[in-house]
Amino acid sequence: MMINGLIPPELHAQLLDLQNYQRRTSGVEQLKHILLELDLQQVSSGSVLEFIQFLRRLLDDSNFKVLCGALQLISLLIQKLEGDVERYYEEIVSVTARALGDSRSVTRHEYMNVFRQLMRMVGPQKVLDLLVAQLKHRNSRVREDVINIITAAVLTHPRKDFDIPGLCAEAAPALADSKKKVRHAALELFAVFDCCLDTGKKQPLMKAVDRVELAGDAEGLMAAVQARRARHVLPRLSPDGTVEYALALPRPGQRRTPQLGSGADLDWVLNGGRGHSSRSDVDLTDNTPQQRRMVSAGKGKNKLPWERSALSEELQTNGKTPDQVHQNLCCLHAGLAGLWVDCAAAGVWTRIQTFSKRPVPLSLRKVCSRRVGFCRAALSEPSPSRLTPHLRARSCCPRTR
């Protein structure tokens, strides 16, 4: 369908020729020249909206030159609309957002240029209010791009132009994102938010972080944000508008060095709260809860040495007859000389004797009570005939100091 007053019918057909990408790229260049010479005051509002939606189709083109040309057409349209751009900025943001997530620097530069122009003409908060919905996009590159757009905007425009508490609440879930690059971008953004909020007025930032930490499995997030704030250095914008992070990460395969630094923020970006580095030297985590101990699905995998011994004996005795059980001697060693347990399940007899003046550790007493507590059911010793020669000798001749 031809757009009245904007695109001639033959050019419209050329731009939609999916069989020949060269005709499409040539058509995009022709459309740029037409738009430069066009007086949009003579074009109806409906035709402008149709043109914006037509550019959406060009942004979906598989050819790189057509995609970049479409973004350049959007920038040119914003310049031509001038004061009237506020009537169409919502549609323009919606269409341009389709290009987010592209890994090519040229494409990224083009759509950043579109958003910069819109923010300068209609205000940054209006544009960001539309973009924050993309923070829930399933593509992590899109989420990362949106965070960087917010960072670039806050670094460029006065803080009075933004709703910082609202942006904190919207962007906070990205701090606990499953992707390392998104967490990295979000930490840099919150360092900028922290700078925008005056001393004593940082409650919106802290509440947003605390809400994310409590709502999900994000233990250690607050410590990471505090560590990033403690660095007192902000990201900056390159001449082409790209955000350059202040927190440097080691490259894949590169060992962490003193030059790269350490801290809870770096650990959070690299591990996402799944681990804790003992090399962290930022003293901001004293009042934060320790990392949860992860329970393994394997039996006895995370047990202490004496617990593993007891569990191993317990597994070996299950399902055996009394004649087989009485041959299994359960010895629990806790690192204390003289602590031993003799257990013969056939006669349900146990003897525990210590030859150390130090008390038995509470953890070991619990283990003994749990693992061999069944032995306390009977008070009489077993018949010597049911014991092995080794046990018979030990029962008759108790160990002395």
Tab-separated table of C-alpha atoms in Angstrom:
chain	number	residue	atom	x	y	z
A	1	MET	CA	0.000	0.000	0.000
A	2	MET	CA	1.508	3.296	-1.141
A	3	ILE	CA	1.787	6.127	1.415
A	4	ASN	CA	0.197	9.245	-0.051
A	5	GLY	CA	2.476	12.253	-0.240
A	6	LEU	CA	5.622	10.444	0.914
A	7	ILE	CA	6.624	7.461	-1.203
A	8	PRO	CA	6.014	7.141	-4.968
A	9	PRO	CA	4.385	3.824	-6.015
A	10	GLU	CA	7.416	2.548	-7.947
A	11	LEU	CA	9.776	3.277	-5.019
A	12	HIS	CA	7.371	1.591	-2.618
A	13	ALA	CA	7.466	-1.596	-4.718
A	14	GLN	CA	11.261	-1.413	-4.953
A	15	LEU	CA	11.644	-1.217	-1.151
A	16	LEU	CA	9.514	-4.344	-0.757
A	17	ASP	CA	11.374	-6.432	-3.346
A	18	LEU	CA	12.540	-9.293	-1.132
A	19	GLN	CA	14.292	-11.054	-4.007
A	20	ASN	CA	16.879	-8.329	-4.632
A	21	TYR	CA	18.606	-6.691	-1.654
A	22	GLN	CA	20.495	-4.299	-3.964
A	23	ARG	CA	17.218	-2.780	-5.139
A	24	ARG	CA	16.128	-2.358	-1.520
A	25	THR	CA	19.371	-0.638	-0.454
A	26	SER	CA	19.157	1.627	-3.490
A	27	GLY	CA	15.533	2.410	-2.633
A	28	VAL	CA	16.479	3.428	0.913
A	29	GLU	CA	18.991	5.950	-0.445
A	30	GLN	CA	16.363	7.362	-2.806
A	31	LEU	CA	13.906	7.688	0.069
A	32	LYS	CA	16.455	9.716	2.049
A	33	HIS	CA	16.715	12.249	-0.761
A	34	ILE	CA	12.929	12.473	-1.043
A	35	LEU	CA	12.524	13.043	2.694
A	36	LEU	CA	15.195	15.760	2.687
A	37	GLU	CA	13.308	17.721	0.047
A	38	LEU	CA	9.848	17.095	1.477
A	39	ASP	CA	7.816	19.663	3.434
A	40	LEU	CA	6.143	17.597	6.134
A	41	GLN	CA	3.778	20.463	6.921
A	42	GLN	CA	1.977	19.546	3.707
A	43	VAL	CA	1.646	15.875	4.699
A	44	SER	CA	-1.296	14.663	6.760
A	45	SER	CA	-0.789	13.242	10.242
A	46	GLY	CA	-2.178	9.892	9.122
A	47	SER	CA	0.384	9.643	6.319
A	48	VAL	CA	3.223	10.380	8.746
A	49	LEU	CA	2.017	7.585	11.030
A	50	GLU	CA	1.797	5.207	8.053
A	51	PHE	CA	5.335	6.143	7.080
A	52	ILE	CA	6.612	5.399	10.595
A	53	GLN	CA	4.950	1.982	10.521
A	54	PHE	CA	6.433	1.328	7.086
A	55	LEU	CA	9.891	1.977	8.547
A	56	ARG	CA	9.171	-0.847	10.995
A	57	ARG	CA	9.194	-3.249	8.033
A	58	LEU	CA	12.546	-1.906	6.895
A	59	LEU	CA	13.982	-2.403	10.395
A	60	ASP	CA	13.037	-6.079	10.147
A	61	ASP	CA	15.019	-6.444	6.923
A	62	SER	CA	17.767	-9.067	7.005
A	63	ASN	CA	20.156	-6.831	5.081
A	64	PHE	CA	22.471	-4.729	7.243
A	65	LYS	CA	22.485	-1.712	4.899
A	66	VAL	CA	18.688	-1.609	4.779
A	67	LEU	CA	18.517	-1.748	8.587
A	68	CYS	CA	21.012	1.092	9.051
A	69	GLY	CA	19.320	3.100	6.312
A	70	ALA	CA	15.973	2.748	8.085
A	71	LEU	CA	17.476	4.060	11.346
A	72	GLN	CA	18.968	6.993	9.459
A	73	LEU	CA	15.536	7.680	7.949
A	74	ILE	CA	14.046	7.827	11.459
A	75	SER	CA	16.714	10.344	12.545
A	76	LEU	CA	16.016	12.410	9.458
A	77	LEU	CA	12.268	12.281	10.122
A	78	ILE	CA	12.797	13.600	13.667
A	79	GLN	CA	14.811	16.514	12.305
A	80	LYS	CA	12.131	17.326	9.735
A	81	LEU	CA	9.269	17.148	12.242
A	82	GLU	CA	10.967	19.619	14.611
A	83	GLY	CA	8.331	20.836	17.080
A	84	ASP	CA	5.716	18.370	15.854
A	85	VAL	CA	7.802	15.381	16.923
A	86	GLU	CA	5.972	15.222	20.269
A	87	ARG	CA	2.859	14.062	18.410
A	88	TYR	CA	4.700	11.026	17.071
A	89	TYR	CA	7.468	10.243	19.567
A	90	GLU	CA	5.646	7.257	21.079
A	91	GLU	CA	5.366	5.540	17.693
A	92	ILE	CA	8.974	6.421	16.885
A	93	VAL	CA	10.240	4.906	20.157
A	94	SER	CA	8.165	1.774	19.597
A	95	VAL	CA	9.540	1.276	16.082
A	96	THR	CA	13.165	2.074	16.942
A	97	ALA	CA	13.110	-0.353	19.876
A	98	ARG	CA	12.974	-3.192	17.334
A	99	ALA	CA	16.630	-2.521	16.561
A	100	LEU	CA	17.739	-2.941	20.182
A	101	GLY	CA	20.016	-5.863	20.889
A	102	ASP	CA	21.999	-5.655	17.663
A	103	SER	CA	25.632	-6.403	18.469
A	104	ARG	CA	27.073	-4.314	15.616
A	105	SER	CA	28.538	-1.008	16.745
A	106	VAL	CA	27.280	0.867	13.670
A	107	THR	CA	23.683	-0.153	14.340
A	108	ARG	CA	24.038	0.678	18.020
A	109	HIS	CA	25.384	4.125	17.173
A	110	GLU	CA	22.422	4.799	14.867
A	111	TYR	CA	19.658	3.943	17.314
A	112	MET	CA	21.460	5.725	20.155
A	113	ASN	CA	21.448	8.784	17.910
A	114	VAL	CA	17.669	8.418	17.463
A	115	PHE	CA	17.039	8.269	21.205
A	116	ARG	CA	19.393	11.183	21.910
A	117	GLN	CA	17.483	13.366	19.454
A	118	LEU	CA	14.128	12.407	20.945
A	119	MET	CA	15.330	13.081	24.501
A	120	ARG	CA	16.650	16.467	23.504
A	121	MET	CA	13.333	17.422	21.863
A	122	VAL	CA	10.658	15.889	24.124
A	123	GLY	CA	12.592	15.278	27.353
A	124	PRO	CA	14.482	12.197	28.528
A	125	GLN	CA	11.939	10.912	31.058
A	126	LYS	CA	9.184	10.600	28.436
A	127	VAL	CA	11.408	8.446	26.265
A	128	LEU	CA	12.622	6.314	29.166
A	129	ASP	CA	9.061	5.726	30.376
A	130	LEU	CA	8.465	3.901	27.088
A	131	LEU	CA	11.784	2.063	27.016
A	132	VAL	CA	11.729	0.573	30.529
A	133	ALA	CA	9.187	-1.999	29.358
A	134	GLN	CA	12.024	-3.552	27.330
A	135	LEU	CA	13.861	-4.387	30.581
A	136	LYS	CA	11.706	-7.535	30.660
A	137	HIS	CA	12.617	-8.549	27.117
A	138	ARG	CA	13.722	-12.171	26.792
A	139	ASN	CA	16.828	-11.116	24.827
A	140	SER	CA	19.556	-10.165	27.312
A	141	ARG	CA	21.207	-7.833	24.781
A	142	VAL	CA	18.021	-5.787	24.621
A	143	ARG	CA	17.956	-5.522	28.415
A	144	GLU	CA	21.602	-4.485	28.441
A	145	ASP	CA	21.021	-1.850	25.750
A	146	VAL	CA	18.088	-0.302	27.619
A	147	ILE	CA	20.158	-0.003	30.811
A	148	ASN	CA	22.961	1.671	28.873
A	149	ILE	CA	20.476	4.083	27.281
A	150	ILE	CA	19.236	5.052	30.755
A	151	THR	CA	22.830	5.488	31.953
A	152	ALA	CA	23.725	7.663	28.969
A	153	ALA	CA	20.616	9.785	29.481
A	154	VAL	CA	21.270	10.394	33.192
A	155	LEU	CA	24.902	11.272	32.448
A	156	THR	CA	23.803	13.752	29.763
A	157	HIS	CA	20.760	15.585	31.145
A	158	PRO	CA	20.196	17.433	34.451
A	159	ARG	CA	18.959	15.239	37.292
A	160	LYS	CA	15.821	17.364	37.636
A	161	ASP	CA	14.651	15.973	34.289
A	162	PHE	CA	14.346	12.444	35.715
A	163	ASP	CA	12.209	10.497	38.130
A	164	ILE	CA	15.170	8.812	39.826
A	165	PRO	CA	13.120	6.853	42.423
A	166	GLY	CA	10.904	5.475	39.658
A	167	LEU	CA	13.875	4.509	37.509
A	168	CYS	CA	15.525	2.805	40.501
A	169	ALA	CA	12.454	0.650	41.004
A	170	GLU	CA	12.240	-0.256	37.307
A	171	ALA	CA	15.933	-1.054	36.847
A	172	ALA	CA	16.637	-2.818	40.159
A	173	PRO	CA	15.632	-6.338	38.950
A	174	ALA	CA	18.404	-6.110	36.351
A	175	LEU	CA	20.935	-6.186	39.207
A	176	ALA	CA	20.014	-9.842	39.753
A	177	ASP	CA	19.776	-10.723	36.061
A	178	SER	CA	20.980	-14.158	34.987
A	179	LYS	CA	23.389	-12.603	32.458
A	180	LYS	CA	26.725	-11.184	33.556
A	181	LYS	CA	26.678	-8.255	31.096
A	182	VAL	CA	23.258	-7.130	32.299
A	183	ARG	CA	24.351	-7.245	35.956
A	184	HIS	CA	27.470	-5.268	35.046
A	185	ALA	CA	25.487	-2.576	33.225
A	186	ALA	CA	22.971	-2.355	36.077
A	187	LEU	CA	25.670	-1.889	38.739
A	188	GLU	CA	27.147	0.969	36.721
A	189	LEU	CA	23.699	2.531	36.376
A	190	PHE	CA	23.102	2.366	40.127
A	191	ALA	CA	26.438	4.059	40.726
A	192	VAL	CA	25.084	6.939	38.618
A	193	PHE	CA	21.760	6.895	40.493
A	194	ASP	CA	23.669	7.091	43.773
A	195	CYS	CA	25.468	10.197	42.533
A	196	CYS	CA	22.163	11.819	41.556
A	197	LEU	CA	20.624	11.370	45.005
A	198	ASP	CA	21.761	13.740	47.735
A	199	THR	CA	23.201	12.501	51.018
A	200	GLY	CA	20.392	11.409	53.307
A	201	LYS	CA	17.985	10.979	50.383
A	202	LYS	CA	19.166	7.639	49.067
A	203	GLN	CA	16.253	5.651	50.503
A	204	PRO	CA	14.637	5.023	47.073
A	205	LEU	CA	17.820	3.380	45.818
A	206	MET	CA	18.348	1.258	48.928
A	207	LYS	CA	14.699	0.201	49.080
A	208	ALA	CA	14.739	-0.874	45.433
A	209	VAL	CA	17.862	-2.988	45.974
A	210	ASP	CA	16.562	-4.441	49.226
A	211	ARG	CA	13.275	-5.400	47.582
A	212	VAL	CA	15.068	-7.371	44.878
A	213	GLU	CA	17.369	-9.078	47.371
A	214	LEU	CA	14.470	-10.202	49.555
A	215	ALA	CA	12.134	-11.163	46.724
A	216	GLY	CA	14.501	-13.538	44.959
A	217	ASP	CA	17.605	-15.624	45.485
A	218	ALA	CA	19.870	-12.559	45.481
A	219	GLU	CA	21.696	-12.767	48.789
A	220	GLY	CA	24.729	-10.478	48.713
A	221	LEU	CA	23.233	-7.961	46.282
A	222	MET	CA	23.156	-5.115	48.780
A	223	ALA	CA	26.813	-5.704	49.633
A	224	ALA	CA	27.662	-5.584	45.920
A	225	VAL	CA	25.844	-2.273	45.423
A	226	GLN	CA	27.521	-0.824	48.516
A	227	ALA	CA	30.925	-1.931	47.242
A	228	ARG	CA	30.275	-0.310	43.855
A	229	ARG	CA	29.208	2.928	45.551
A	230	ALA	CA	32.374	2.880	47.668
A	231	ARG	CA	34.570	3.103	44.566
A	232	HIS	CA	33.448	6.723	44.013
A	233	VAL	CA	33.988	6.548	40.259
A	234	LEU	CA	31.314	6.815	37.568
A	235	PRO	CA	31.028	5.450	34.045
A	236	ARG	CA	31.541	7.973	31.277
A	237	LEU	CA	30.364	8.615	27.742
A	238	SER	CA	32.656	8.214	24.758
A	239	PRO	CA	32.509	10.806	21.944
A	240	ASP	CA	30.076	8.597	20.002
A	241	GLY	CA	27.729	8.268	23.002
A	242	THR	CA	28.760	4.770	24.098
A	243	VAL	CA	28.830	4.102	27.849
A	244	GLU	CA	32.298	3.188	29.140
A	245	TYR	CA	32.148	1.293	32.440
A	246	ALA	CA	34.361	2.243	35.375
A	247	LEU	CA	34.289	-1.273	36.851
A	248	ALA	CA	36.620	-3.351	34.676
A	249	LEU	CA	36.121	-7.108	34.379
A	250	PRO	CA	38.793	-9.690	33.574
A	251	ARG	CA	38.622	-11.000	30.045
A	252	PRO	CA	37.653	-14.656	29.503
A	253	GLY	CA	40.583	-16.829	30.557
A	254	GLN	CA	42.382	-13.941	32.257
A	255	ARG	CA	43.301	-14.282	35.923
A	256	ARG	CA	42.240	-11.551	38.301
A	257	THR	CA	45.137	-9.242	39.146
A	258	PRO	CA	45.562	-6.368	41.626
A	259	GLN	CA	45.212	-3.965	38.699
A	260	LEU	CA	41.687	-5.268	38.050
A	261	GLY	CA	40.856	-4.990	41.736
A	262	SER	CA	38.464	-7.067	43.785
A	263	GLY	CA	35.390	-6.627	45.890
A	264	ALA	CA	31.821	-7.715	46.442
A	265	ASP	CA	30.685	-5.819	43.337
A	266	LEU	CA	33.171	-7.582	41.071
A	267	ASP	CA	32.306	-10.945	42.629
A	268	TRP	CA	28.617	-10.254	42.078
A	269	VAL	CA	29.061	-9.444	38.397
A	270	LEU	CA	31.218	-12.505	37.779
A	271	ASN	CA	29.298	-15.017	39.899
A	272	GLY	CA	25.842	-13.557	40.350
A	273	GLY	CA	25.818	-14.398	44.062
A	274	ARG	CA	26.603	-18.084	43.439
A	275	GLY	CA	29.985	-17.831	45.114
A	276	HIS	CA	32.063	-15.625	47.345
A	277	SER	CA	35.679	-14.771	46.793
A	278	SER	CA	38.006	-14.742	49.777
A	279	ARG	CA	40.018	-12.111	47.963
A	280	SER	CA	37.347	-9.471	48.448
A	281	ASP	CA	38.915	-6.550	50.261
A	282	VAL	CA	35.953	-4.171	50.518
A	283	ASP	CA	34.921	-3.982	54.160
A	284	LEU	CA	31.226	-3.486	53.538
A	285	THR	CA	29.844	-6.969	54.121
A	286	ASP	CA	30.282	-7.339	57.892
A	287	ASN	CA	26.619	-6.693	58.584
A	288	THR	CA	25.282	-8.754	55.711
A	289	PRO	CA	24.186	-12.382	56.063
A	290	GLN	CA	26.594	-15.043	54.913
A	291	GLN	CA	26.022	-16.951	51.714
A	292	ARG	CA	23.586	-19.828	52.055
A	293	ARG	CA	25.128	-23.251	52.110
A	294	MET	CA	24.089	-25.040	48.933
A	295	VAL	CA	22.825	-28.550	49.674
A	296	SER	CA	23.991	-31.152	47.214
A	297	ALA	CA	21.657	-33.761	45.802
A	298	GLY	CA	24.275	-36.439	46.491
A	299	LYS	CA	24.088	-38.186	49.877
A	300	GLY	CA	26.850	-37.200	52.242
A	301	LYS	CA	28.582	-34.954	49.704
A	302	ASN	CA	28.636	-31.898	51.949
A	303	LYS	CA	29.115	-33.788	55.232
A	304	LEU	CA	31.999	-33.254	57.619
A	305	PRO	CA	34.622	-36.041	57.771
A	306	TRP	CA	33.168	-37.758	60.824
A	307	GLU	CA	29.632	-37.349	59.459
A	308	ARG	CA	30.623	-39.060	56.221
A	309	SER	CA	32.055	-42.014	58.186
A	310	ALA	CA	28.870	-42.417	60.207
A	311	LEU	CA	26.663	-42.069	57.143
A	312	SER	CA	28.728	-44.620	55.260
A	313	GLU	CA	28.309	-47.153	58.080
A	314	GLU	CA	24.594	-46.438	58.265
A	315	LEU	CA	24.176	-47.086	54.551
A	316	GLN	CA	26.152	-50.308	54.810
A	317	THR	CA	23.990	-51.733	57.654
A	318	ASN	CA	20.625	-51.054	56.022
A	319	GLY	CA	18.909	-54.218	54.868
A	320	LYS	CA	21.406	-56.648	56.483
A	321	THR	CA	20.677	-59.453	58.942
A	322	PRO	CA	21.863	-59.227	62.577
A	323	ASP	CA	24.575	-61.790	61.842
A	324	GLN	CA	25.956	-59.505	59.143
A	325	VAL	CA	25.515	-56.326	61.107
A	326	HIS	CA	27.486	-57.394	64.169
A	327	GLN	CA	30.616	-57.668	62.027
A	328	ASN	CA	30.493	-53.963	61.073
A	329	LEU	CA	32.404	-51.846	63.542
A	330	CYS	CA	31.480	-48.147	63.482
A	331	CYS	CA	34.422	-45.958	64.446
A	332	LEU	CA	33.864	-42.196	64.558
A	333	HIS	CA	37.027	-40.112	64.592
A	334	ALA	CA	36.660	-36.406	65.478
A	335	GLY	CA	40.280	-35.477	65.718
A	336	LEU	CA	40.244	-36.059	69.504
A	337	ALA	CA	42.548	-38.797	70.806
A	338	GLY	CA	40.818	-41.578	72.666
A	339	LEU	CA	37.233	-41.065	71.402
A	340	TRP	CA	35.828	-44.318	70.121
A	341	VAL	CA	32.500	-46.035	69.702
A	342	ASP	CA	32.038	-49.777	69.575
A	343	CYS	CA	28.696	-50.867	68.307
A	344	ALA	CA	27.369	-54.415	67.863
A	345	ALA	CA	23.868	-54.208	66.451
A	346	ALA	CA	23.033	-57.852	67.166
A	347	GLY	CA	23.095	-57.300	70.928
A	348	VAL	CA	22.379	-53.587	70.655
A	349	TRP	CA	25.393	-52.678	72.770
A	350	THR	CA	27.488	-49.550	72.654
A	351	ARG	CA	30.334	-48.187	74.698
A	352	ILE	CA	31.647	-44.659	74.437
A	353	GLN	CA	34.762	-43.667	76.322
A	354	THR	CA	36.931	-40.580	76.091
A	355	PHE	CA	40.497	-40.205	77.249
A	356	SER	CA	40.772	-36.478	76.700
A	357	LYS	CA	40.014	-33.764	79.200
A	358	ARG	CA	38.559	-31.635	76.446
A	359	PRO	CA	34.769	-31.913	75.990
A	360	VAL	CA	33.383	-33.669	72.949
A	361	PRO	CA	32.312	-31.095	70.323
A	362	LEU	CA	28.591	-30.407	70.184
A	363	SER	CA	28.470	-31.286	66.490
A	364	LEU	CA	30.013	-34.684	67.192
A	365	ARG	CA	27.655	-35.345	70.113
A	366	LYS	CA	24.745	-34.675	67.775
A	367	VAL	CA	26.181	-37.005	65.157
A	368	CYS	CA	26.753	-39.776	67.694
A	369	SER	CA	23.270	-39.341	69.109
A	370	ARG	CA	21.726	-39.414	65.652
A	371	ARG	CA	23.779	-42.246	64.152
A	372	VAL	CA	24.022	-44.699	67.063
A	373	GLY	CA	21.132	-43.554	69.240
A	374	PHE	CA	19.339	-46.822	68.569
A	375	CYS	CA	21.981	-48.552	70.743
A	376	ARG	CA	20.594	-46.924	73.893
A	377	ALA	CA	17.407	-48.984	73.707
A	378	ALA	CA	18.908	-51.909	75.722
A	379	LEU	CA	20.943	-51.763	78.927
A	380	SER	CA	22.407	-55.275	78.941
A	381	GLU	CA	25.577	-56.163	77.112
A	382	PRO	CA	25.384	-58.791	74.366
A	383	SER	CA	26.404	-62.367	74.810
A	384	PRO	CA	30.169	-62.706	74.228
A	385	SER	CA	29.426	-65.573	71.860
A	386	ARG	CA	27.789	-63.107	69.456
A	387	LEU	CA	30.864	-60.869	69.299
A	388	THR	CA	33.899	-61.163	67.092
A	389	PRO	CA	37.145	-62.167	68.820
A	390	HIS	CA	38.377	-58.582	68.576
A	391	LEU	CA	35.269	-57.147	70.229
A	392	ARG	CA	35.212	-59.924	72.858
A	393	ALA	CA	38.742	-59.030	73.936
A	394	ARG	CA	37.940	-55.306	74.104
A	395	SER	CA	34.742	-55.865	76.109
A	396	CYS	CA	36.587	-57.952	78.698
A	397	CYS	CA	39.597	-55.662	78.957
A	398	PRO	CA	38.509	-52.012	78.919
A	399	ARG	CA	41.077	-49.542	77.724
A	400	THR	CA	42.924	-47.675	80.467
A	401	ARG	CA	44.854	-44.441	80.423
